[in-house]
Structure formats: C-alpha cells, structure tokens
XYZ file of C-alpha atoms in Angstrom:
580
model
C 2.916 5.899 -30.627
C 2.444 3.131 -27.864
C 2.883 -0.405 -28.129
C -0.163 -2.940 -27.818
C 1.442 -5.764 -25.803
C -1.157 -8.841 -25.219
C -1.383 -10.021 -21.704
C -0.685 -14.541 -21.952
C -1.141 -15.026 -17.657
C -4.784 -16.545 -18.967
C -4.194 -18.973 -21.656
C -5.613 -21.652 -19.742
C -9.490 -20.082 -19.324
C -11.463 -21.879 -20.815
C -10.638 -25.130 -18.201
C -10.931 -22.283 -15.463
C -13.976 -21.300 -17.087
C -15.695 -24.368 -17.244
C -14.742 -25.137 -13.577
C -15.810 -22.735 -12.211
C -18.700 -21.521 -14.340
C -17.691 -18.067 -15.274
C -17.741 -16.659 -18.871
C -14.292 -17.367 -20.761
C -13.236 -13.974 -21.121
C -14.224 -13.537 -17.423
C -11.434 -15.950 -16.514
C -8.957 -14.755 -18.858
C -9.106 -11.829 -16.819
C -8.968 -12.961 -13.988
C -5.876 -15.834 -14.790
C -4.333 -11.844 -16.507
C -4.632 -10.414 -12.145
C -3.269 -14.143 -11.181
C -5.975 -14.004 -9.206
C -5.616 -17.246 -7.377
C -9.336 -17.158 -5.364
C -11.740 -16.078 -7.534
C -14.493 -16.885 -5.685
C -12.947 -13.789 -2.561
C -12.066 -11.674 -5.849
C -15.636 -11.928 -7.062
C -17.208 -11.317 -3.748
C -15.452 -10.271 -1.317
C -16.593 -10.257 1.964
C -15.273 -9.701 6.055
C -15.288 -13.229 6.593
C -12.545 -13.670 3.080
C -10.720 -10.719 3.098
C -9.405 -9.828 6.509
C -5.900 -10.682 7.609
C -5.539 -11.116 11.608
C -4.223 -7.189 12.306
C -2.068 -9.054 15.309
C -0.235 -10.462 12.668
C 1.643 -7.567 11.877
C 5.028 -6.679 13.786
C 4.963 -4.631 17.132
C 0.053 -4.676 16.428
C 0.325 -6.392 19.910
C 2.246 -3.325 22.019
C 1.121 -1.032 20.139
C -2.462 -1.653 20.956
C -1.410 -2.760 25.256
C -0.073 1.244 25.051
C -3.132 2.543 23.349
C -5.581 0.810 25.753
C -3.163 1.795 28.882
C -3.418 5.554 27.895
C -7.286 4.822 27.153
C -7.746 3.438 30.157
C -5.401 6.286 32.604
C -7.063 9.189 31.004
C -3.676 10.160 29.792
C -3.705 13.096 26.148
C -2.683 11.345 22.979
C -2.662 13.343 19.351
C -2.391 11.688 15.815
C -0.011 13.190 14.151
C -1.381 12.994 10.390
C 0.125 14.280 6.829
C -1.081 16.454 4.600
C -2.494 14.586 1.876
C -5.631 12.925 1.231
C -4.308 9.612 2.757
C -2.930 11.490 5.319
C -6.319 12.693 5.872
C -7.671 9.326 5.754
C -5.324 8.341 8.291
C -6.455 10.699 10.774
C -9.928 11.010 10.445
C -10.077 6.329 10.957
C -7.758 7.397 14.542
C -10.033 10.056 15.503
C -13.032 8.114 15.202
C -12.060 4.415 15.830
C -10.480 6.143 18.937
C -13.046 8.738 20.102
C -15.494 5.295 20.745
C -13.088 4.908 23.962
C -11.446 8.782 25.414
C -12.609 12.036 24.609
C -8.392 12.886 25.288
C -7.560 13.085 22.186
C -6.335 15.725 19.420
C -4.547 15.935 16.069
C -1.443 17.976 14.222
C -1.502 17.603 10.584
C 2.401 19.190 9.104
C 2.538 22.726 6.989
C 3.480 21.653 4.142
C 5.913 24.743 3.521
C 6.522 25.602 7.322
C 6.880 21.809 8.910
C 7.538 19.463 5.574
C 6.679 16.273 5.753
C 5.500 14.350 8.585
C 6.379 14.998 11.848
C 8.610 17.895 12.982
C 10.520 19.152 15.892
C 8.036 21.973 15.907
C 5.054 19.454 16.163
C 7.153 17.656 18.570
C 7.469 21.228 20.413
C 3.450 21.633 20.376
C 2.972 18.330 21.887
C 5.479 18.740 24.560
C 3.581 22.845 25.479
C 0.535 20.788 25.403
C 1.467 18.018 28.064
C 0.847 15.021 25.872
C 1.208 11.912 26.764
C 1.302 9.921 23.719
C 1.669 10.631 20.316
C 0.850 7.860 17.118
C 1.508 8.719 14.117
C -0.381 7.824 10.799
C 0.680 8.189 6.978
C 3.764 9.232 8.655
C 6.771 8.304 10.986
C 9.195 5.714 9.205
C 11.584 8.266 8.508
C 11.550 10.183 11.968
C 14.523 8.243 13.042
C 15.513 12.129 15.163
C 12.020 13.053 16.275
C 11.330 9.311 17.739
C 14.296 10.288 20.069
C 13.257 13.749 21.101
C 9.891 12.747 21.951
C 10.616 10.037 24.004
C 13.694 12.995 25.081
C 10.696 14.405 26.206
C 8.413 11.976 27.928
C 6.071 10.640 25.474
C 5.420 7.933 24.888
C 5.345 7.547 20.665
C 3.473 4.803 18.563
C 4.695 4.637 14.552
C 1.997 3.803 11.875
C 2.998 3.918 8.291
C 3.557 2.185 5.010
C 6.488 3.685 3.275
C 9.769 2.258 2.393
C 12.090 1.744 5.642
C 15.182 3.650 5.066
C 18.323 1.144 4.602
C 21.504 1.663 4.699
C 23.816 -0.588 3.532
C 21.551 -3.601 3.251
C 20.967 -2.813 7.171
C 16.833 -1.388 7.648
C 17.243 2.059 9.972
C 13.973 1.282 12.119
C 13.050 4.280 14.443
C 13.447 3.419 18.166
C 9.882 4.201 18.612
C 7.501 2.726 21.751
C 6.140 0.544 18.682
C 6.204 0.757 14.731
C 3.086 -0.861 13.273
C 3.883 -0.737 9.222
C 4.195 -4.212 7.037
C 7.479 -2.348 4.882
C 9.668 -3.865 7.488
C 11.287 -6.501 6.884
C 10.348 -8.385 10.087
C 6.903 -8.438 9.281
C 4.951 -11.288 8.902
C 1.811 -9.689 8.075
C 0.080 -11.487 4.517
C -0.827 -8.034 2.602
C 2.035 -5.776 2.311
C 0.416 -2.951 -0.052
C -1.654 -1.189 2.769
C -1.874 2.337 2.542
C -1.674 4.889 5.990
C -5.523 4.957 6.690
C -5.684 1.213 5.621
C -2.594 0.121 8.418
C -4.519 2.468 10.816
C -7.873 1.132 10.548
C -5.967 -2.650 11.209
C -4.800 -0.815 14.799
C -8.488 0.218 15.593
C -9.299 -3.835 13.892
C -6.738 -5.247 16.591
C -7.998 -2.952 19.510
C -11.631 -3.425 19.013
C -10.263 -7.041 19.379
C -8.605 -6.340 22.032
C -11.443 -4.809 24.042
C -13.863 -7.616 22.845
C -16.547 -6.206 20.333
C -15.278 -7.706 17.109
C -13.235 -6.594 14.147
C -16.414 -5.624 12.299
C -17.432 -3.286 15.203
C -15.297 -0.139 13.638
C -16.649 -1.020 9.505
C -18.514 2.357 9.336
C -14.558 4.247 9.141
C -13.951 2.085 5.520
C -15.873 5.172 4.417
C -11.979 7.002 5.038
C -9.820 4.155 4.508
C -11.630 3.656 0.724
C -11.011 7.052 0.387
C -7.254 6.952 1.255
C -6.561 3.061 -0.364
C -8.460 4.612 -3.979
C -6.279 8.208 -3.723
C -3.322 7.048 -3.136
C -2.477 4.628 -5.370
C -2.629 1.401 -3.963
C -3.482 -2.090 -5.290
C -7.146 -2.490 -5.420
C -6.503 -6.718 -4.578
C -6.942 -8.945 -1.757
C -8.327 -6.637 1.743
C -7.979 -3.395 -0.449
C -10.522 -4.784 -1.756
C -13.516 -5.206 0.348
C -11.699 -1.904 1.420
C -12.988 -0.093 -1.292
C -15.770 -2.136 -2.163
C -17.474 -1.755 1.712
C -15.860 1.276 1.756
C -18.235 2.916 -1.315
C -21.066 1.248 0.104
C -20.606 3.752 3.681
C -19.687 6.489 1.764
C -23.257 6.092 -0.429
C -24.569 5.570 3.243
C -23.015 8.044 5.596
C -24.298 10.236 7.701
C -21.625 12.807 7.803
C -22.545 16.710 7.507
C -18.891 17.147 5.424
C -18.585 14.218 3.185
C -22.769 15.202 1.674
C -21.499 18.665 1.310
C -18.546 18.121 0.109
C -20.715 15.379 -2.489
C -23.117 18.046 -2.854
C -21.102 20.856 -4.302
C -18.513 18.711 -6.417
C -21.091 18.134 -8.519
C -21.095 14.587 -8.291
C -24.764 13.385 -8.771
C -25.221 9.663 -9.299
C -22.991 7.125 -6.577
C -19.900 8.608 -5.504
C -17.569 5.675 -7.204
C -13.482 5.382 -7.597
C -13.723 7.366 -10.130
C -15.455 10.336 -8.024
C -13.178 9.258 -4.967
C -9.382 9.478 -7.359
C -10.340 12.459 -9.263
C -13.051 14.972 -7.688
C -13.532 14.327 -4.018
C -9.421 13.525 -3.191
C -7.947 16.609 -5.205
C -10.300 18.366 -3.552
C -9.452 17.382 -0.157
C -5.696 17.159 -1.345
C -5.361 20.959 -1.985
C -6.310 21.926 1.253
C -2.751 20.500 2.656
C -1.689 22.114 -0.736
C -2.962 25.379 -1.302
C -3.288 25.967 2.794
C -3.876 23.907 5.589
C -4.198 19.539 5.078
C -6.502 20.782 8.503
C -9.644 22.648 6.931
C -10.304 18.656 4.614
C -10.648 16.393 8.860
C -11.906 19.551 10.426
C -14.556 19.267 7.264
C -15.484 15.680 8.812
C -14.970 17.426 12.350
C -17.419 19.608 13.074
C -20.833 19.657 13.838
C -22.143 23.113 13.104
C -23.589 23.008 9.083
C -22.956 26.498 8.360
C -19.238 25.872 9.450
C -18.512 22.466 7.485
C -19.996 23.912 4.520
C -17.912 26.608 3.953
C -15.468 24.343 4.489
C -16.789 22.198 1.891
C -16.931 25.529 -0.656
C -13.160 26.872 0.693
C -11.825 22.707 -0.633
C -13.791 22.853 -4.113
C -12.325 26.745 -4.927
C -9.005 26.125 -3.040
C -9.302 22.835 -6.081
C -10.082 25.375 -8.956
C -7.121 27.409 -8.344
C -4.800 24.409 -7.566
C -5.801 22.886 -11.292
C -4.759 26.356 -13.159
C -1.675 26.443 -10.833
C -0.848 22.982 -12.012
C -1.830 24.220 -15.716
C 1.158 26.755 -16.167
C 3.621 24.451 -14.384
C 3.342 22.190 -16.775
C 3.362 24.113 -19.890
C 6.134 25.780 -17.670
C 8.068 22.294 -18.092
C 7.486 21.424 -21.051
C 8.866 24.133 -22.646
C 11.780 23.835 -20.012
C 12.164 19.965 -21.893
C 11.295 20.954 -24.771
C 13.964 24.140 -25.387
C 17.065 22.445 -23.346
C 19.412 19.319 -23.362
C 16.831 17.445 -20.424
C 15.355 16.334 -23.629
C 18.033 13.717 -24.025
C 17.775 12.382 -21.008
C 15.940 9.332 -19.078
C 15.504 10.960 -16.434
C 13.986 14.039 -16.551
C 15.069 16.225 -13.619
C 14.234 19.872 -13.888
C 14.046 22.487 -11.877
C 11.870 25.599 -12.421
C 11.581 29.026 -11.133
C 7.686 30.271 -9.858
C 5.799 27.329 -9.211
C 3.718 26.475 -6.069
C 5.757 23.820 -4.486
C 2.823 21.662 -3.246
C 2.099 21.051 -7.353
C 5.396 19.586 -8.101
C 4.115 15.707 -7.934
C 1.023 16.566 -10.547
C 3.232 18.263 -12.557
C 5.922 15.117 -12.074
C 3.073 13.013 -13.337
C 2.017 14.869 -15.572
C 4.782 15.669 -17.827
C 5.814 11.493 -16.913
C 2.683 10.207 -18.807
C 3.617 12.930 -22.082
C 7.638 11.004 -22.482
C 7.250 8.329 -20.696
C 9.884 9.025 -18.565
C 10.754 8.958 -15.018
C 10.658 12.697 -13.310
C 11.533 14.651 -10.262
C 10.256 18.011 -11.227
C 11.196 20.993 -8.320
C 11.024 24.464 -7.182
C 12.482 27.218 -4.182
C 11.693 25.984 -1.171
C 11.028 28.998 1.372
C 14.768 28.632 1.493
C 15.648 30.310 -0.694
C 18.798 28.363 -0.926
C 17.006 24.888 -0.812
C 14.857 22.900 -3.627
C 11.877 20.853 -2.973
C 10.482 18.656 -5.102
C 8.254 15.445 -5.936
C 9.147 12.711 -8.091
C 7.360 10.090 -10.463
C 7.999 7.306 -12.546
C 7.524 4.180 -14.417
C 6.970 1.062 -14.310
C 10.536 -0.392 -15.401
C 12.397 2.721 -12.863
C 12.118 2.232 -8.897
C 12.635 6.244 -8.489
C 12.902 5.587 -4.273
C 15.981 2.914 -4.815
C 17.616 3.848 -7.834
C 17.641 7.805 -5.881
C 18.784 6.236 -2.281
C 22.010 5.544 -4.095
C 22.965 9.510 -4.261
C 20.898 9.990 -0.642
C 24.040 12.203 0.780
C 23.079 14.767 -2.105
C 19.586 14.751 0.228
C 19.244 17.330 2.842
C 15.123 15.196 3.301
C 14.208 11.744 0.713
C 11.522 9.294 1.002
C 8.683 7.634 -1.352
C 8.249 4.133 -2.815
C 9.078 2.824 -6.106
C 6.201 4.793 -8.660
C 6.501 8.493 -6.510
C 9.091 9.998 -4.475
C 9.600 13.138 -2.241
C 13.213 15.378 -1.160
C 14.468 18.905 -1.065
C 18.370 19.839 -2.119
C 20.510 21.754 -2.351
C 20.561 24.180 -5.521
C 24.471 23.864 -5.942
C 24.580 20.640 -5.953
C 21.264 19.403 -8.726
C 23.533 19.184 -11.503
C 26.389 16.788 -10.499
C 23.241 15.061 -8.605
C 20.940 15.369 -12.760
C 24.156 14.474 -13.797
C 24.529 11.368 -11.685
C 21.799 9.961 -12.070
C 21.449 10.178 -15.300
C 25.371 8.474 -15.685
C 23.547 5.684 -13.150
C 20.679 5.088 -15.568
C 19.865 1.748 -17.331
C 16.762 2.357 -19.639
C 16.580 1.189 -22.802
C 15.063 3.261 -25.902
C 11.888 0.817 -25.275
C 11.421 1.718 -21.485
C 10.418 4.328 -23.403
C 7.563 3.711 -25.307
C 4.255 3.673 -23.623
C 2.821 -0.068 -23.896
C -0.823 -0.285 -22.841
C -1.885 -4.568 -21.653
C -4.281 -5.724 -23.662
C -6.163 -8.257 -21.475
C -7.777 -10.511 -24.868
C -8.956 -9.662 -28.820
C -12.972 -9.442 -27.891
C -14.349 -8.644 -31.432
C -17.046 -5.962 -30.608
C -20.278 -7.634 -32.832
C -20.254 -10.099 -29.545
C -20.930 -7.425 -26.891
C -23.636 -7.512 -24.682
C -25.113 -6.079 -21.617
C -24.572 -9.081 -19.878
C -20.847 -9.222 -20.950
C -20.708 -5.478 -19.328
C -22.188 -6.409 -16.201
C -20.310 -9.156 -15.758
C -16.530 -7.407 -16.391
C -18.385 -4.110 -14.457
C -18.815 -7.775 -11.423
C -14.706 -6.910 -11.419
C -15.324 -3.532 -9.840
C -13.051 -1.886 -8.022
C -10.678 -0.980 -11.041
C -7.428 0.249 -9.791
C -3.775 -0.808 -9.240
C -3.050 -4.149 -9.733
C -6.780 -4.210 -10.620
C -7.412 -2.126 -14.129
C -10.187 -1.697 -15.958
C -10.003 -4.518 -18.500
C -9.054 -3.051 -22.126
C -9.850 -5.257 -25.604
C -9.014 -5.113 -28.523
C -10.519 -5.933 -32.280
C -8.939 -5.796 -35.650
C -10.250 -4.342 -39.001
C -13.796 -3.046 -37.987
C -14.694 -0.295 -40.449
C -15.879 3.222 -39.734
C -18.819 4.466 -41.180
C -19.010 8.084 -39.056
C -16.226 10.497 -36.918
C -16.224 13.558 -36.077
C -15.109 15.566 -32.843
C -17.533 17.072 -30.386
C -17.809 18.326 -26.929
C -17.615 22.457 -25.479
C -13.801 22.485 -26.128
C -14.321 20.117 -29.614
C -11.740 17.632 -27.857
C -13.606 14.168 -27.851
C -13.462 11.613 -30.809
C -17.379 10.736 -31.240
C -17.535 6.831 -34.073
C -19.713 4.736 -35.314
C -18.074 1.262 -36.696
C -19.577 -1.292 -38.226
C -18.354 -4.809 -37.770
C -20.379 -8.372 -38.860
C -23.384 -5.665 -40.443
C -23.684 -4.853 -36.225
C -23.019 -0.776 -35.612
C -21.891 0.283 -32.757
C -21.149 3.234 -30.960
C -17.570 4.338 -29.738
C -16.285 7.561 -27.700
C -12.721 8.439 -27.346
C -11.343 11.491 -25.080
C -7.702 11.006 -24.049
C -5.683 12.034 -26.538
C -8.684 12.362 -28.701
C -7.429 15.330 -30.588
C -3.716 13.469 -31.953
C -6.003 10.262 -32.762
C -8.266 12.738 -35.104
C -5.160 14.579 -36.947
C -3.374 10.730 -36.776
C -7.477 9.746 -38.968
C -6.587 12.777 -40.969
C -3.150 11.563 -42.254
C -4.244 8.418 -42.757
C -6.995 8.399 -44.897
C -6.840 12.508 -46.014
C -9.168 15.554 -45.486
C -11.877 14.012 -47.683
C -12.047 10.881 -46.152
C -13.229 12.538 -42.536
C -15.470 15.386 -44.476
C -17.412 12.287 -45.712
C -17.230 10.324 -42.575
C -18.101 13.642 -41.362
C -21.741 13.391 -42.791
C -22.266 9.752 -42.395
C -20.857 8.455 -45.421
C -18.472 4.897 -45.385
C -15.773 4.965 -47.450
C -13.539 2.484 -47.082
C -11.850 3.588 -43.777
C -10.736 0.772 -41.225
C -9.109 0.909 -38.364
C -7.479 -1.725 -35.453
C -8.958 -0.065 -31.692
C -8.223 -0.779 -28.119
C -11.590 -0.589 -26.023
C -13.219 -1.124 -22.756
C -17.519 -1.897 -23.543
C -19.769 0.530 -20.833
C -23.720 1.592 -21.093
C -24.102 4.743 -22.330
C -27.816 5.708 -20.640
C -29.119 8.747 -21.938
C -32.256 10.511 -21.454
C -32.759 6.876 -19.605
C -32.091 5.198 -22.778
C -29.043 2.801 -22.343
C -26.739 1.734 -25.664
C -23.470 -0.202 -25.670
C -21.027 2.203 -26.119
C -17.177 1.575 -26.715
C -14.916 3.771 -24.748
C -11.420 3.889 -26.866
C -8.269 3.394 -25.099
C -6.053 3.404 -28.727
C -6.456 2.600 -32.602
C -4.163 2.095 -35.270
C-alpha cells in the first residue's frame, strides 16, 4: 500500500489568497511548491524569467572563442549525446550557430561502440577533418583526458554540459578545456542550476546573440528543441525552465520544421502537443534512434530539407520505438524474475546483471523496476566486450545514487550521472563485491521503500467546477518539481464500478458526494485496485455496482480533476491516483 502524506507548507494560504487575489487552493499549491514570485510563476515571460547568460562561469570565454571561429571562417564541430537532450542540445547549437556560419558540422557517439560522451575516436575524426573548434553539448564535464587529447592535437574545445562535476577527495576536477560552461561547477554563480543540456546550449547561443548585438530574444525559435530536452531529461520545471517549456510548446505547435511536423503526425498526436506528448510520445521516438540505431537519425529528421527523406526518418523512428517497447517489456520480465527468485529481493539496492538484453534499454528497465519495488535499481548487461558489463541506474528520492556509488568509483571503468540516475561500466568479476559493499553501506530503512504520495490539499469533490479546473491548469506545465496537484477526499460512495478498455485494464467509477454524482477513472494500477475493492467489499457488491445498484461501498480517494471532452460534450472527471 502507498503512504499518503499531506503537504503542510501552505499553512498561510488564506492570507496569500487575499493578498494576491487568487483562489485559496491555488495559493496553497503554490506555497507547497515553495514558489516565491507568484506573478512570474503564473505568467512566465522572457522579461521575468531569463537570467543573464554571462553570469555562467566561462561564458565570456566561450563566446569570444566561438565568435573568433565564426569571423575567421574556422571549422566548428558540435559533439552531442545520443539521447533526447543530446539531440535537442545538438540542434540548438546547429541552428543557433547556423545563423552566423556554414563551417559547421556535428557528430554524436554511437552508444554501443563509442559509449557516452566525446571519445578519442570522435576526436580523431575531427583531426582528419581539420576541425578547429569542438563544442560539446550534454556531455564533456567528465572528459578530462579527451579534452587534453584534443588540445594536444591543436583543436580548441568548449565544454557545455549540465551533469555533475567529478569530485575526488572533495576537490572538483574540471576538464582543461578552453572554456567549461556548466552551472553545476562549484564556482559558477549562475542563479539557476537545474538546466538540461539543451538549456545550457541555448544560453550560449543567447550570449553570442547579445555579444553580436542582436539581443537574447532573437533565437527563441530554438526553444522548440530546448522544451523537448527540458521535459525529456526530467529537470525541474520551475524558474527559467518553466518559460523554456511554455514558450517552447508554443513554438512546437506553430513549427515550420517539416521533420517535427512529420513525427507529430506519424505518432498520431491529434491535439496540441503538450508536456505529455513530449515526454511519452515524441521524446521516446527520438531516444529510440540512439538506443537501437544511430542518434543521427533524430538530428537528420530535423535538418534534412528533402521531404521524402524526412518522412522516411520519421517512419523509422516510430518503428524503432515500437521495437524498443518490446525489448523493454522482455527485459523487465527477466529482471522481475531474477529479483523474485534470488536473494536480490532482500537487498536495499537492487543490482541486476541480466543476460541477453539490449544495453540501450537498461535505464528504462531500471526505472520500471525502481517503480515496482521502490528501491534504487541498477540494471546491467554484457557489452560488446564480454568481460565488461554496462548499465544504468535509477533511484528514489531518499538515495542519491551518484554520490552513493561515487564512493566506490575504483570499481568502475566509467561512471557518471546525478542524484536520481547514473550510467556505468564495470568488470563482471567485480560486480558481486560491488553489490555487497553498496548494500553494506546503505542507510536506507524499510520506511524508505514505501511509496509516498504527497497530497497538496484535501478538497471536497462536490465543490469541483470548470472554473477551478481552469485555475489548476494555469499551473501548467507540470513535471519535475511542479507535479500535477493531487487532492484528496474521504468517505465517498461508489455507485458504479467496472473495468473497461480494450485490454480491460481501466477502472471506471461513478461516485456520490452530498447528492452530487461525479465520474472517475483510474489508469495506473487499475487492475490491482479493482482486486483490492473485490477483496474489501466482496464479489456480490462489485457485481451490484457494475449494474449501478447502490450498496454503501465507501472509499477515500486521491485525485486530480480534469475536463473530459467526449463527442463535444464536456464534463468533469476525476483522474484517480489512489484509493482506499
């Protein structure tokens, strides 16, 4: 069972509601989010959201180097990463610098042969192609030796990244690049640290525009890429990121990029693209290219001007994502079987070596196993080097997987990440010792393994109206650090209950509160919750409820309200998060 916790940060919501003339529930939600500037949050704009890009460490150096390369007709190569944020970062720099120079090319590592980040192989290609300047994006902060190698071969290099810096004995180790632009650096005074890779790349383009006299608003069409990276890399949707996504969605829904239009069409998105569309439909298709083929497919989708080519790329991306889904499901089932049938299930941190899965889906499987057991999870499989395991980890809020694993860095061949996710490679012979030591070092308790649902407020369901739902929707875009508000109500009578849907995996309810009937629907864990109701109330009661026969079956619910528009008829519907 999940544990329900009320968020009590918004205790003085009545006072705030009166002072700012906003609905008391909205005031409480904003206070729960620890929002200080309500006007900026509710009405994000360029004027109230952008920070000066030159506040970022080394930004002035980076801008001077890039402008020198542009003005002297030097060859510039962008080196990105193979995930969605890497794609977005690469496109941001290519399109942003493309206004000023055509001496521009890009490269993206192959996940299987190059691994993460800029490799010696990629630098060797730069040497062959007479590249004068490399700009990394969404990678590079851990490329200590590679930066030295590039510079030793006469290539200038700018690192733009957002990942955690390497620390050894509490000392930060920064690559010896010509400029390192990353707000995570300890000495960086940039006021907002939670940018994605595309966000950092965008700040570089902004700074170049400012230095060349165009102003920082001239490049806002690039926010269509930055919004994708921001949502798909799951960074905090507040401060500058909130404007990136708000404005970026506007750019996406009015885009003239044929590749993006094609992908939207082929994925079957009918309405305006929103955060969900980016995170769960468009983003996974672009990610699938880097997982199962080459991430360059995603870049070429946006860059190629031949419509036939673009349509082919979009079709391939959708097909690759379908293949990725199948591989993920197979790998997830293998992981569950391994955990359930071995001593691993007793571990605090689940470290699973799974034979025969595609290494590119390790992170997705780790995320699903983490959700199932609510434990930090590392999924590994054999790489092309049979003695080396590669894998990805996903964590819970109570466990900083980057810092906890960093203690054992001597075990790894490569390692990087942040508090909620990591990637690493390790000699297979060392895995068991690493698993034992990590678990011996764990300070997690049984309480940490209980999934906690944070409730923004109790709110009587019979008081929900269309106006309030619109006010809640004004808090969009929802995502990390600004989740969709969760409300709760108690002692509500069920007057109808039935499993519906093509796969019979959606729970449909009608609820009654103070003589008002409200529709409710449950998607996540619907089958489990139906079985829970069956156990609590009995088969006879559930059969009666399926025939709309009232029988005093009452529940408490967690929900968020939404407007269901079916056949042009709008009605209020509760999307259920949990029930008891």
